[in-house]
Amino acid sequence: MDNFLKDIRYGLRGLTKRPGFSAIVIITLALGIGASTAIFSTVRPVLLEPLPYPDGGRIVVVTDTGTDGPIDVTFGTFREIVARSRTLQQAAVSRAWLPTLNGSGEAERLDGQSVSANYFRVLGVAPALGRDFLPSDDLPGAAP
């Protein structure tokens, strides 16, 4: 403990002898700690916390690989995966959908997804409003 206290005293004497260097060191430490805290605060909810669904660690996304990297799975590939899979308990398919909302004001582009009827059951959640999808909703010609 005596050596530790001597080291602290020696360090403080060195910092008081060179105040410019001390200020630069303190500012550098403060910026480093602040940047690390900000980055961790952003990364933690995105990468480290589990998905907000029951058994979120068991949810996977399946993609095809093309020459330019991953590409979305076609509906035919989805049907083939469902028919041949022995490991997936449930499967759902989704694709991007960009509708335009027209009204009394300026038109607005929305982000959405078209999903299969069992989408919410795969995630283990219920819709916040309205009813869940029925298997008949997946049939060709079904009402939107």
mmCIF file of N, CA, C and O in Angstrom, residues 14-110:
data_model
loop_
_atom_site.group_PDB
_atom_site.id
_atom_site.type_symbol
_atom_site.label_atom_id
_atom_site.label_comp_id
_atom_site.label_asym_id
_atom_site.label_seq_id
_atom_site.Cartn_x
_atom_site.Cartn_y
_atom_site.Cartn_z
ATOM 1 N N GLY A 14 4.091 15.160 -10.910
ATOM 2 C CA GLY A 14 4.397 15.291 -12.341
ATOM 3 C C GLY A 14 3.313 16.052 -13.090
ATOM 4 O O GLY A 14 3.601 16.841 -13.992
ATOM 5 N N LEU A 15 2.048 15.826 -12.731
ATOM 6 C CA LEU A 15 0.945 16.530 -13.397
ATOM 7 C C LEU A 15 0.934 18.021 -13.060
ATOM 8 O O LEU A 15 0.619 18.858 -13.905
ATOM 9 N N THR A 16 1.276 18.367 -11.823
ATOM 10 C CA THR A 16 1.276 19.791 -11.453
ATOM 11 C C THR A 16 2.458 20.536 -12.054
ATOM 12 O O THR A 16 2.377 21.746 -12.271
ATOM 13 N N LYS A 17 3.553 19.835 -12.364
ATOM 14 C CA LYS A 17 4.709 20.489 -12.970
ATOM 15 C C LYS A 17 4.471 20.813 -14.433
ATOM 16 O O LYS A 17 5.062 21.754 -14.964
ATOM 17 N N ARG A 18 3.649 20.040 -15.112
ATOM 18 C CA ARG A 18 3.358 20.248 -16.539
ATOM 19 C C ARG A 18 1.849 20.365 -16.750
ATOM 20 O O ARG A 18 1.186 19.406 -17.172
ATOM 21 N N PRO A 19 1.264 21.546 -16.476
ATOM 22 C CA PRO A 19 -0.203 21.690 -16.565
ATOM 23 C C PRO A 19 -0.737 21.553 -17.990
ATOM 24 O O PRO A 19 -1.846 21.057 -18.194
ATOM 25 N N GLY A 20 0.018 21.958 -19.006
ATOM 26 C CA GLY A 20 -0.444 21.818 -20.398
ATOM 27 C C GLY A 20 -0.586 20.359 -20.785
ATOM 28 O O GLY A 20 -1.593 19.931 -21.361
ATOM 29 N N PHE A 21 0.428 19.557 -20.455
ATOM 30 C CA PHE A 21 0.389 18.133 -20.722
ATOM 31 C C PHE A 21 -0.749 17.476 -19.939
ATOM 32 O O PHE A 21 -1.468 16.621 -20.455
ATOM 33 N N SER A 22 -0.916 17.900 -18.692
ATOM 34 C CA SER A 22 -1.984 17.349 -17.849
ATOM 35 C C SER A 22 -3.349 17.622 -18.455
ATOM 36 O O SER A 22 -4.226 16.748 -18.470
ATOM 37 N N ALA A 23 -3.560 18.840 -18.963
ATOM 38 C CA ALA A 23 -4.856 19.186 -19.566
ATOM 39 C C ALA A 23 -5.118 18.331 -20.804
ATOM 40 O O ALA A 23 -6.238 17.847 -21.012
ATOM 41 N N ILE A 24 -4.090 18.127 -21.629
ATOM 42 C CA ILE A 24 -4.257 17.305 -22.839
ATOM 43 C C ILE A 24 -4.594 15.861 -22.466
ATOM 44 O O ILE A 24 -5.471 15.233 -23.063
ATOM 45 N N VAL A 25 -3.908 15.332 -21.440
ATOM 46 C CA VAL A 25 -4.176 13.962 -20.993
ATOM 47 C C VAL A 25 -5.606 13.841 -20.476
ATOM 48 O O VAL A 25 -6.328 12.890 -20.821
ATOM 49 N N ILE A 26 -6.056 14.776 -19.674
ATOM 50 C CA ILE A 26 -7.409 14.731 -19.107
ATOM 51 C C ILE A 26 -8.454 14.859 -20.206
ATOM 52 O O ILE A 26 -9.454 14.130 -20.218
ATOM 53 N N ILE A 27 -8.255 15.749 -21.159
ATOM 54 C CA ILE A 27 -9.204 15.909 -22.267
ATOM 55 C C ILE A 27 -9.252 14.645 -23.121
ATOM 56 O O ILE A 27 -10.323 14.172 -23.529
ATOM 57 N N THR A 28 -8.081 14.052 -23.397
ATOM 58 C CA THR A 28 -8.032 12.816 -24.186
ATOM 59 C C THR A 28 -8.773 11.686 -23.482
ATOM 60 O O THR A 28 -9.543 10.949 -24.102
ATOM 61 N N LEU A 29 -8.550 11.543 -22.190
ATOM 62 C CA LEU A 29 -9.260 10.515 -21.428
ATOM 63 C C LEU A 29 -10.770 10.756 -21.435
ATOM 64 O O LEU A 29 -11.563 9.823 -21.599
ATOM 65 N N ALA A 30 -11.172 12.006 -21.242
ATOM 66 C CA ALA A 30 -12.600 12.324 -21.229
ATOM 67 C C ALA A 30 -13.248 12.017 -22.574
ATOM 68 O O ALA A 30 -14.343 11.441 -22.636
ATOM 69 N N LEU A 31 -12.586 12.389 -23.672
ATOM 70 C CA LEU A 31 -13.128 12.085 -24.999
ATOM 71 C C LEU A 31 -13.196 10.580 -25.245
ATOM 72 O O LEU A 31 -14.171 10.065 -25.796
ATOM 73 N N GLY A 32 -12.163 9.857 -24.841
ATOM 74 C CA GLY A 32 -12.153 8.405 -25.026
ATOM 75 C C GLY A 32 -13.252 7.720 -24.243
ATOM 76 O O GLY A 32 -13.955 6.844 -24.752
ATOM 77 N N ILE A 33 -13.429 8.112 -22.995
ATOM 78 C CA ILE A 33 -14.479 7.517 -22.167
ATOM 79 C C ILE A 33 -15.852 7.883 -22.709
ATOM 80 O O ILE A 33 -16.750 7.049 -22.792
ATOM 81 N N GLY A 34 -16.037 9.134 -23.112
ATOM 82 C CA GLY A 34 -17.325 9.559 -23.671
ATOM 83 C C GLY A 34 -17.660 8.842 -24.963
ATOM 84 O O GLY A 34 -18.791 8.399 -25.169
ATOM 85 N N ALA A 35 -16.675 8.703 -25.859
ATOM 86 C CA ALA A 35 -16.913 8.008 -27.128
ATOM 87 C C ALA A 35 -17.218 6.536 -26.890
ATOM 88 O O ALA A 35 -18.124 5.966 -27.515
ATOM 89 N N SER A 36 -16.488 5.898 -25.991
ATOM 90 C CA SER A 36 -16.744 4.485 -25.685
ATOM 91 C C SER A 36 -18.142 4.293 -25.109
ATOM 92 O O SER A 36 -18.848 3.349 -25.462
ATOM 93 N N THR A 37 -18.560 5.183 -24.232
ATOM 94 C CA THR A 37 -19.893 5.098 -23.646
ATOM 95 C C THR A 37 -20.964 5.280 -24.712
ATOM 96 O O THR A 37 -21.958 4.542 -24.744
ATOM 97 N N ALA A 38 -20.788 6.248 -25.607
ATOM 98 C CA ALA A 38 -21.771 6.490 -26.657
ATOM 99 C C ALA A 38 -21.868 5.299 -27.611
ATOM 100 O O ALA A 38 -22.969 4.873 -27.980
ATOM 101 N N ILE A 39 -20.743 4.745 -28.002
ATOM 102 C CA ILE A 39 -20.751 3.601 -28.921
ATOM 103 C C ILE A 39 -21.388 2.389 -28.250
ATOM 104 O O ILE A 39 -22.219 1.695 -28.838
ATOM 105 N N PHE A 40 -21.033 2.099 -27.014
ATOM 106 C CA PHE A 40 -21.607 0.958 -26.315
ATOM 107 C C PHE A 40 -23.099 1.144 -26.106
ATOM 108 O O PHE A 40 -23.873 0.190 -26.213
ATOM 109 N N SER A 41 -23.546 2.376 -25.830
ATOM 110 C CA SER A 41 -24.970 2.636 -25.648
ATOM 111 C C SER A 41 -25.747 2.391 -26.938
ATOM 112 O O SER A 41 -26.921 2.045 -26.904
ATOM 113 N N THR A 42 -25.106 2.570 -28.078
ATOM 114 C CA THR A 42 -25.757 2.316 -29.363
ATOM 115 C C THR A 42 -25.696 0.845 -29.737
ATOM 116 O O THR A 42 -26.668 0.277 -30.213
ATOM 117 N N VAL A 43 -24.562 0.212 -29.507
ATOM 118 C CA VAL A 43 -24.365 -1.181 -29.916
ATOM 119 C C VAL A 43 -25.135 -2.152 -29.026
ATOM 120 O O VAL A 43 -25.674 -3.144 -29.506
ATOM 121 N N ARG A 44 -25.227 -1.870 -27.747
ATOM 122 C CA ARG A 44 -25.843 -2.817 -26.821
ATOM 123 C C ARG A 44 -27.270 -3.188 -27.192
ATOM 124 O O ARG A 44 -27.586 -4.378 -27.289
ATOM 125 N N PRO A 45 -28.200 -2.237 -27.390
ATOM 126 C CA PRO A 45 -29.569 -2.661 -27.716
ATOM 127 C C PRO A 45 -29.682 -3.329 -29.080
ATOM 128 O O PRO A 45 -30.567 -4.144 -29.292
ATOM 129 N N VAL A 46 -28.789 -3.011 -29.999
ATOM 130 C CA VAL A 46 -28.893 -3.567 -31.346
ATOM 131 C C VAL A 46 -28.285 -4.963 -31.435
ATOM 132 O O VAL A 46 -28.861 -5.868 -32.028
ATOM 133 N N LEU A 47 -27.112 -5.164 -30.854
ATOM 134 C CA LEU A 47 -26.390 -6.418 -31.027
ATOM 135 C C LEU A 47 -26.374 -7.330 -29.810
ATOM 136 O O LEU A 47 -26.276 -8.545 -29.968
ATOM 137 N N LEU A 48 -26.427 -6.792 -28.617
ATOM 138 C CA LEU A 48 -26.209 -7.610 -27.438
ATOM 139 C C LEU A 48 -27.479 -8.040 -26.717
ATOM 140 O O LEU A 48 -27.492 -9.088 -26.089
ATOM 141 N N GLU A 49 -28.534 -7.251 -26.772
ATOM 142 C CA GLU A 49 -29.766 -7.631 -26.078
ATOM 143 C C GLU A 49 -30.572 -8.592 -26.945
ATOM 144 O O GLU A 49 -30.559 -8.508 -28.170
ATOM 145 N N PRO A 50 -31.283 -9.523 -26.318
ATOM 146 C CA PRO A 50 -32.063 -10.482 -27.105
ATOM 147 C C PRO A 50 -33.243 -9.805 -27.798
ATOM 148 O O PRO A 50 -33.676 -8.714 -27.415
ATOM 149 N N LEU A 51 -33.749 -10.462 -28.837
ATOM 150 C CA LEU A 51 -34.914 -9.948 -29.540
ATOM 151 C C LEU A 51 -36.114 -9.889 -28.595
ATOM 152 O O LEU A 51 -36.226 -10.719 -27.700
ATOM 153 N N PRO A 52 -37.024 -8.935 -28.793
ATOM 154 C CA PRO A 52 -38.153 -8.786 -27.863
ATOM 155 C C PRO A 52 -39.293 -9.760 -28.155
ATOM 156 O O PRO A 52 -40.461 -9.393 -28.119
ATOM 157 N N TYR A 53 -38.966 -11.004 -28.479
ATOM 158 C CA TYR A 53 -39.958 -12.036 -28.757
ATOM 159 C C TYR A 53 -39.686 -13.231 -27.860
ATOM 160 O O TYR A 53 -38.537 -13.465 -27.479
ATOM 161 N N PRO A 54 -40.719 -14.017 -27.548
ATOM 162 C CA PRO A 54 -40.452 -15.251 -26.804
ATOM 163 C C PRO A 54 -39.502 -16.143 -27.607
ATOM 164 O O PRO A 54 -39.677 -16.311 -28.811
ATOM 165 N N ASP A 55 -38.505 -16.691 -26.968
ATOM 166 C CA ASP A 55 -37.498 -17.534 -27.621
ATOM 167 C C ASP A 55 -36.850 -16.816 -28.804
ATOM 168 O O ASP A 55 -36.620 -17.405 -29.867
ATOM 169 N N GLY A 56 -36.532 -15.539 -28.633
ATOM 170 C CA GLY A 56 -35.941 -14.734 -29.709
ATOM 171 C C GLY A 56 -34.614 -15.271 -30.217
ATOM 172 O O GLY A 56 -34.247 -15.039 -31.359
ATOM 173 N N GLY A 57 -33.900 -16.009 -29.387
ATOM 174 C CA GLY A 57 -32.626 -16.581 -29.803
ATOM 175 C C GLY A 57 -32.783 -17.735 -30.780
ATOM 176 O O GLY A 57 -31.806 -18.185 -31.380
ATOM 177 N N ARG A 58 -33.996 -18.212 -30.961
ATOM 178 C CA ARG A 58 -34.231 -19.337 -31.865
ATOM 179 C C ARG A 58 -34.755 -18.883 -33.223
ATOM 180 O O ARG A 58 -35.006 -19.701 -34.090
ATOM 181 N N ILE A 59 -34.921 -17.587 -33.409
ATOM 182 C CA ILE A 59 -35.421 -17.052 -34.682
ATOM 183 C C ILE A 59 -34.242 -16.878 -35.630
ATOM 184 O O ILE A 59 -33.220 -16.303 -35.267
ATOM 185 N N VAL A 60 -34.377 -17.379 -36.846
ATOM 186 C CA VAL A 60 -33.327 -17.253 -37.850
ATOM 187 C C VAL A 60 -33.906 -16.656 -39.119
ATOM 188 O O VAL A 60 -35.100 -16.720 -39.366
ATOM 189 N N VAL A 61 -33.042 -16.075 -39.926
ATOM 190 C CA VAL A 61 -33.412 -15.539 -41.226
ATOM 191 C C VAL A 61 -32.670 -16.354 -42.275
ATOM 192 O O VAL A 61 -31.464 -16.554 -42.169
ATOM 193 N N VAL A 62 -33.396 -16.821 -43.276
ATOM 194 C CA VAL A 62 -32.798 -17.622 -44.335
ATOM 195 C C VAL A 62 -32.704 -16.757 -45.586
ATOM 196 O O VAL A 62 -33.683 -16.123 -45.975
ATOM 197 N N THR A 63 -31.520 -16.726 -46.200
ATOM 198 C CA THR A 63 -31.334 -15.978 -47.435
ATOM 199 C C THR A 63 -30.616 -16.847 -48.454
ATOM 200 O O THR A 63 -29.972 -17.825 -48.107
ATOM 201 N N ASP A 64 -30.774 -16.494 -49.717
ATOM 202 C CA ASP A 64 -30.004 -17.124 -50.787
ATOM 203 C C ASP A 64 -28.722 -16.326 -50.974
ATOM 204 O O ASP A 64 -28.644 -15.155 -50.591
ATOM 205 N N THR A 65 -27.735 -16.941 -51.586
ATOM 206 C CA THR A 65 -26.482 -16.241 -51.866
ATOM 207 C C THR A 65 -26.332 -16.094 -53.368
ATOM 208 O O THR A 65 -26.410 -17.077 -54.111
ATOM 209 N N GLY A 66 -26.165 -14.859 -53.798
ATOM 210 C CA GLY A 66 -25.937 -14.571 -55.214
ATOM 211 C C GLY A 66 -24.500 -14.151 -55.442
ATOM 212 O O GLY A 66 -23.659 -14.200 -54.536
ATOM 213 N N THR A 67 -24.205 -13.720 -56.634
ATOM 214 C CA THR A 67 -22.840 -13.283 -56.950
ATOM 215 C C THR A 67 -22.463 -12.012 -56.201
ATOM 216 O O THR A 67 -21.295 -11.778 -55.918
ATOM 217 N N ASP A 68 -23.457 -11.180 -55.856
ATOM 218 C CA ASP A 68 -23.196 -9.926 -55.145
ATOM 219 C C ASP A 68 -23.447 -10.029 -53.648
ATOM 220 O O ASP A 68 -23.511 -9.025 -52.964
ATOM 221 N N GLY A 69 -23.637 -11.241 -53.117
ATOM 222 C CA GLY A 69 -23.898 -11.406 -51.693
ATOM 223 C C GLY A 69 -25.289 -11.961 -51.457
ATOM 224 O O GLY A 69 -25.913 -12.539 -52.348
ATOM 225 N N PRO A 70 -25.823 -11.785 -50.225
ATOM 226 C CA PRO A 70 -27.124 -12.353 -49.902
ATOM 227 C C PRO A 70 -28.260 -11.677 -50.678
ATOM 228 O O PRO A 70 -28.244 -10.469 -50.893
ATOM 229 N N ILE A 71 -29.225 -12.488 -51.094
ATOM 230 C CA ILE A 71 -30.422 -11.979 -51.772
ATOM 231 C C ILE A 71 -31.646 -12.579 -51.092
ATOM 232 O O ILE A 71 -31.559 -13.601 -50.410
ATOM 233 N N ASP A 72 -32.782 -11.932 -51.251
ATOM 234 C CA ASP A 72 -34.012 -12.416 -50.642
ATOM 235 C C ASP A 72 -34.408 -13.766 -51.225
ATOM 236 O O ASP A 72 -34.182 -14.054 -52.395
ATOM 237 N N VAL A 73 -35.022 -14.582 -50.370
ATOM 238 C CA VAL A 73 -35.498 -15.893 -50.800
ATOM 239 C C VAL A 73 -36.803 -15.707 -51.577
ATOM 240 O O VAL A 73 -37.671 -14.950 -51.160
ATOM 241 N N THR A 74 -36.944 -16.392 -52.703
ATOM 242 C CA THR A 74 -38.193 -16.327 -53.469
ATOM 243 C C THR A 74 -39.259 -17.150 -52.761
ATOM 244 O O THR A 74 -38.970 -17.994 -51.911
ATOM 245 N N PHE A 75 -40.509 -16.923 -53.128
ATOM 246 C CA PHE A 75 -41.601 -17.657 -52.501
ATOM 247 C C PHE A 75 -41.498 -19.150 -52.811
ATOM 248 O O PHE A 75 -41.786 -19.989 -51.959
ATOM 249 N N GLY A 76 -41.054 -19.497 -54.009
ATOM 250 C CA GLY A 76 -40.866 -20.902 -54.361
ATOM 251 C C GLY A 76 -39.800 -21.561 -53.496
ATOM 252 O O GLY A 76 -39.966 -22.701 -53.045
ATOM 253 N N THR A 77 -38.719 -20.853 -53.229
ATOM 254 C CA THR A 77 -37.672 -21.372 -52.352
ATOM 255 C C THR A 77 -38.205 -21.533 -50.939
ATOM 256 O O THR A 77 -37.922 -22.529 -50.263
ATOM 257 N N PHE A 78 -39.017 -20.590 -50.484
ATOM 258 C CA PHE A 78 -39.634 -20.692 -49.159
ATOM 259 C C PHE A 78 -40.480 -21.952 -49.059
ATOM 260 O O PHE A 78 -40.383 -22.713 -48.102
ATOM 261 N N ARG A 79 -41.331 -22.206 -50.063
ATOM 262 C CA ARG A 79 -42.178 -23.410 -50.062
ATOM 263 C C ARG A 79 -41.319 -24.677 -50.043
ATOM 264 O O ARG A 79 -41.644 -25.645 -49.364
ATOM 265 N N GLU A 80 -40.220 -24.661 -50.776
ATOM 266 C CA GLU A 80 -39.321 -25.821 -50.824
ATOM 267 C C GLU A 80 -38.655 -26.046 -49.457
ATOM 268 O O GLU A 80 -38.542 -27.184 -49.001
ATOM 269 N N ILE A 81 -38.236 -24.985 -48.807
ATOM 270 C CA ILE A 81 -37.624 -25.100 -47.479
ATOM 271 C C ILE A 81 -38.625 -25.665 -46.486
ATOM 272 O O ILE A 81 -38.303 -26.551 -45.689
ATOM 273 N N VAL A 82 -39.856 -25.164 -46.509
ATOM 274 C CA VAL A 82 -40.890 -25.648 -45.591
ATOM 275 C C VAL A 82 -41.176 -27.128 -45.838
ATOM 276 O O VAL A 82 -41.311 -27.918 -44.898
ATOM 277 N N ALA A 83 -41.236 -27.535 -47.103
ATOM 278 C CA ALA A 83 -41.544 -28.926 -47.429
ATOM 279 C C ALA A 83 -40.423 -29.879 -47.022
ATOM 280 O O ALA A 83 -40.688 -31.008 -46.597
ATOM 281 N N ARG A 84 -39.176 -29.448 -47.110
ATOM 282 C CA ARG A 84 -38.043 -30.358 -46.870
ATOM 283 C C ARG A 84 -37.422 -30.243 -45.480
ATOM 284 O O ARG A 84 -36.650 -31.100 -45.087
ATOM 285 N N SER A 85 -37.724 -29.201 -44.753
ATOM 286 C CA SER A 85 -37.057 -28.963 -43.474
ATOM 287 C C SER A 85 -37.530 -29.942 -42.410
ATOM 288 O O SER A 85 -38.718 -30.218 -42.268
ATOM 289 N N ARG A 86 -36.561 -30.436 -41.643
ATOM 290 C CA ARG A 86 -36.873 -31.282 -40.491
ATOM 291 C C ARG A 86 -36.491 -30.573 -39.201
ATOM 292 O O ARG A 86 -36.716 -31.102 -38.123
ATOM 293 N N THR A 87 -35.873 -29.409 -39.290
ATOM 294 C CA THR A 87 -35.395 -28.717 -38.095
ATOM 295 C C THR A 87 -36.216 -27.484 -37.739
ATOM 296 O O THR A 87 -36.235 -27.084 -36.583
ATOM 297 N N LEU A 88 -36.888 -26.877 -38.699
ATOM 298 C CA LEU A 88 -37.668 -25.675 -38.420
ATOM 299 C C LEU A 88 -39.041 -26.064 -37.867
ATOM 300 O O LEU A 88 -39.747 -26.869 -38.463
ATOM 301 N N GLN A 89 -39.405 -25.493 -36.713
ATOM 302 C CA GLN A 89 -40.730 -25.756 -36.164
ATOM 303 C C GLN A 89 -41.798 -25.027 -36.967
ATOM 304 O O GLN A 89 -42.858 -25.567 -37.223
ATOM 305 N N GLN A 90 -41.523 -23.771 -37.296
ATOM 306 C CA GLN A 90 -42.449 -22.954 -38.072
ATOM 307 C C GLN A 90 -41.630 -22.088 -39.011
ATOM 308 O O GLN A 90 -40.454 -21.840 -38.776
ATOM 309 N N ALA A 91 -42.282 -21.608 -40.054
ATOM 310 C CA ALA A 91 -41.600 -20.720 -41.005
ATOM 311 C C ALA A 91 -42.598 -19.697 -41.519
ATOM 312 O O ALA A 91 -43.791 -19.966 -41.623
ATOM 313 N N ALA A 92 -42.102 -18.541 -41.816
ATOM 314 C CA ALA A 92 -42.916 -17.471 -42.391
ATOM 315 C C ALA A 92 -42.059 -16.774 -43.438
ATOM 316 O O ALA A 92 -40.842 -16.850 -43.426
ATOM 317 N N VAL A 93 -42.734 -16.093 -44.339
ATOM 318 C CA VAL A 93 -42.029 -15.373 -45.388
ATOM 319 C C VAL A 93 -42.505 -13.924 -45.385
ATOM 320 O O VAL A 93 -43.652 -13.634 -45.035
ATOM 321 N N SER A 94 -41.605 -13.030 -45.742
ATOM 322 C CA SER A 94 -41.959 -11.613 -45.840
ATOM 323 C C SER A 94 -41.175 -10.998 -46.981
ATOM 324 O O SER A 94 -40.131 -11.495 -47.378
ATOM 325 N N ARG A 95 -41.704 -9.919 -47.508
ATOM 326 C CA ARG A 95 -40.979 -9.159 -48.531
ATOM 327 C C ARG A 95 -41.315 -7.690 -48.357
ATOM 328 O O ARG A 95 -42.373 -7.331 -47.825
ATOM 329 N N ALA A 96 -40.406 -6.867 -48.788
ATOM 330 C CA ALA A 96 -40.593 -5.418 -48.642
ATOM 331 C C ALA A 96 -41.780 -4.957 -49.465
ATOM 332 O O ALA A 96 -42.055 -5.467 -50.548
ATOM 333 N N TRP A 97 -42.489 -3.990 -48.926
ATOM 334 C CA TRP A 97 -43.659 -3.429 -49.592
ATOM 335 C C TRP A 97 -43.620 -1.935 -49.329
ATOM 336 O O TRP A 97 -43.514 -1.494 -48.195
ATOM 337 N N LEU A 98 -43.629 -1.132 -50.380
ATOM 338 C CA LEU A 98 -43.532 0.319 -50.245
ATOM 339 C C LEU A 98 -44.806 0.982 -50.777
ATOM 340 O O LEU A 98 -44.829 1.484 -51.899
ATOM 341 N N PRO A 99 -45.867 0.996 -49.980
ATOM 342 C CA PRO A 99 -47.095 1.647 -50.439
ATOM 343 C C PRO A 99 -46.990 3.168 -50.355
ATOM 344 O O PRO A 99 -46.127 3.703 -49.659
ATOM 345 N N THR A 100 -47.871 3.833 -51.072
ATOM 346 C CA THR A 100 -47.953 5.290 -51.024
ATOM 347 C C THR A 100 -49.282 5.670 -50.408
ATOM 348 O O THR A 100 -50.335 5.194 -50.838
ATOM 349 N N LEU A 101 -49.247 6.512 -49.390
ATOM 350 C CA LEU A 101 -50.456 6.977 -48.714
ATOM 351 C C LEU A 101 -50.900 8.267 -49.381
ATOM 352 O O LEU A 101 -50.186 9.266 -49.367
ATOM 353 N N ASN A 102 -52.077 8.230 -49.990
ATOM 354 C CA ASN A 102 -52.655 9.413 -50.624
ATOM 355 C C ASN A 102 -53.781 9.924 -49.748
ATOM 356 O O ASN A 102 -54.558 9.157 -49.202
ATOM 357 N N GLY A 103 -53.886 11.203 -49.625
ATOM 358 C CA GLY A 103 -54.951 11.780 -48.816
ATOM 359 C C GLY A 103 -55.162 13.218 -49.219
ATOM 360 O O GLY A 103 -54.913 13.620 -50.357
ATOM 361 N N SER A 104 -55.604 13.995 -48.267
ATOM 362 C CA SER A 104 -55.885 15.407 -48.556
ATOM 363 C C SER A 104 -54.599 16.213 -48.727
ATOM 364 O O SER A 104 -54.603 17.225 -49.402
ATOM 365 N N GLY A 105 -53.514 15.757 -48.137
ATOM 366 C CA GLY A 105 -52.254 16.487 -48.242
ATOM 367 C C GLY A 105 -51.340 15.856 -49.282
ATOM 368 O O GLY A 105 -51.769 15.225 -50.244
ATOM 369 N N GLU A 106 -50.062 16.038 -49.064
ATOM 370 C CA GLU A 106 -49.053 15.501 -49.966
ATOM 371 C C GLU A 106 -48.933 13.981 -49.780
ATOM 372 O O GLU A 106 -49.065 13.462 -48.668
ATOM 373 N N ALA A 107 -48.710 13.245 -50.860
ATOM 374 C CA ALA A 107 -48.548 11.794 -50.786
ATOM 375 C C ALA A 107 -47.301 11.443 -49.979
ATOM 376 O O ALA A 107 -46.305 12.146 -50.021
ATOM 377 N N GLU A 108 -47.383 10.342 -49.232
ATOM 378 C CA GLU A 108 -46.272 9.943 -48.375
ATOM 379 C C GLU A 108 -45.922 8.482 -48.643
ATOM 380 O O GLU A 108 -46.789 7.622 -48.706
ATOM 381 N N ARG A 109 -44.624 8.187 -48.788
ATOM 382 C CA ARG A 109 -44.148 6.821 -49.006
ATOM 383 C C ARG A 109 -44.014 6.131 -47.650
ATOM 384 O O ARG A 109 -43.413 6.675 -46.734
ATOM 385 N N LEU A 110 -44.572 4.955 -47.516
ATOM 386 C CA LEU A 110 -44.510 4.182 -46.276
ATOM 387 C C LEU A 110 -43.624 2.963 -46.460
ATOM 388 O O LEU A 110 -43.472 2.466 -47.564
#
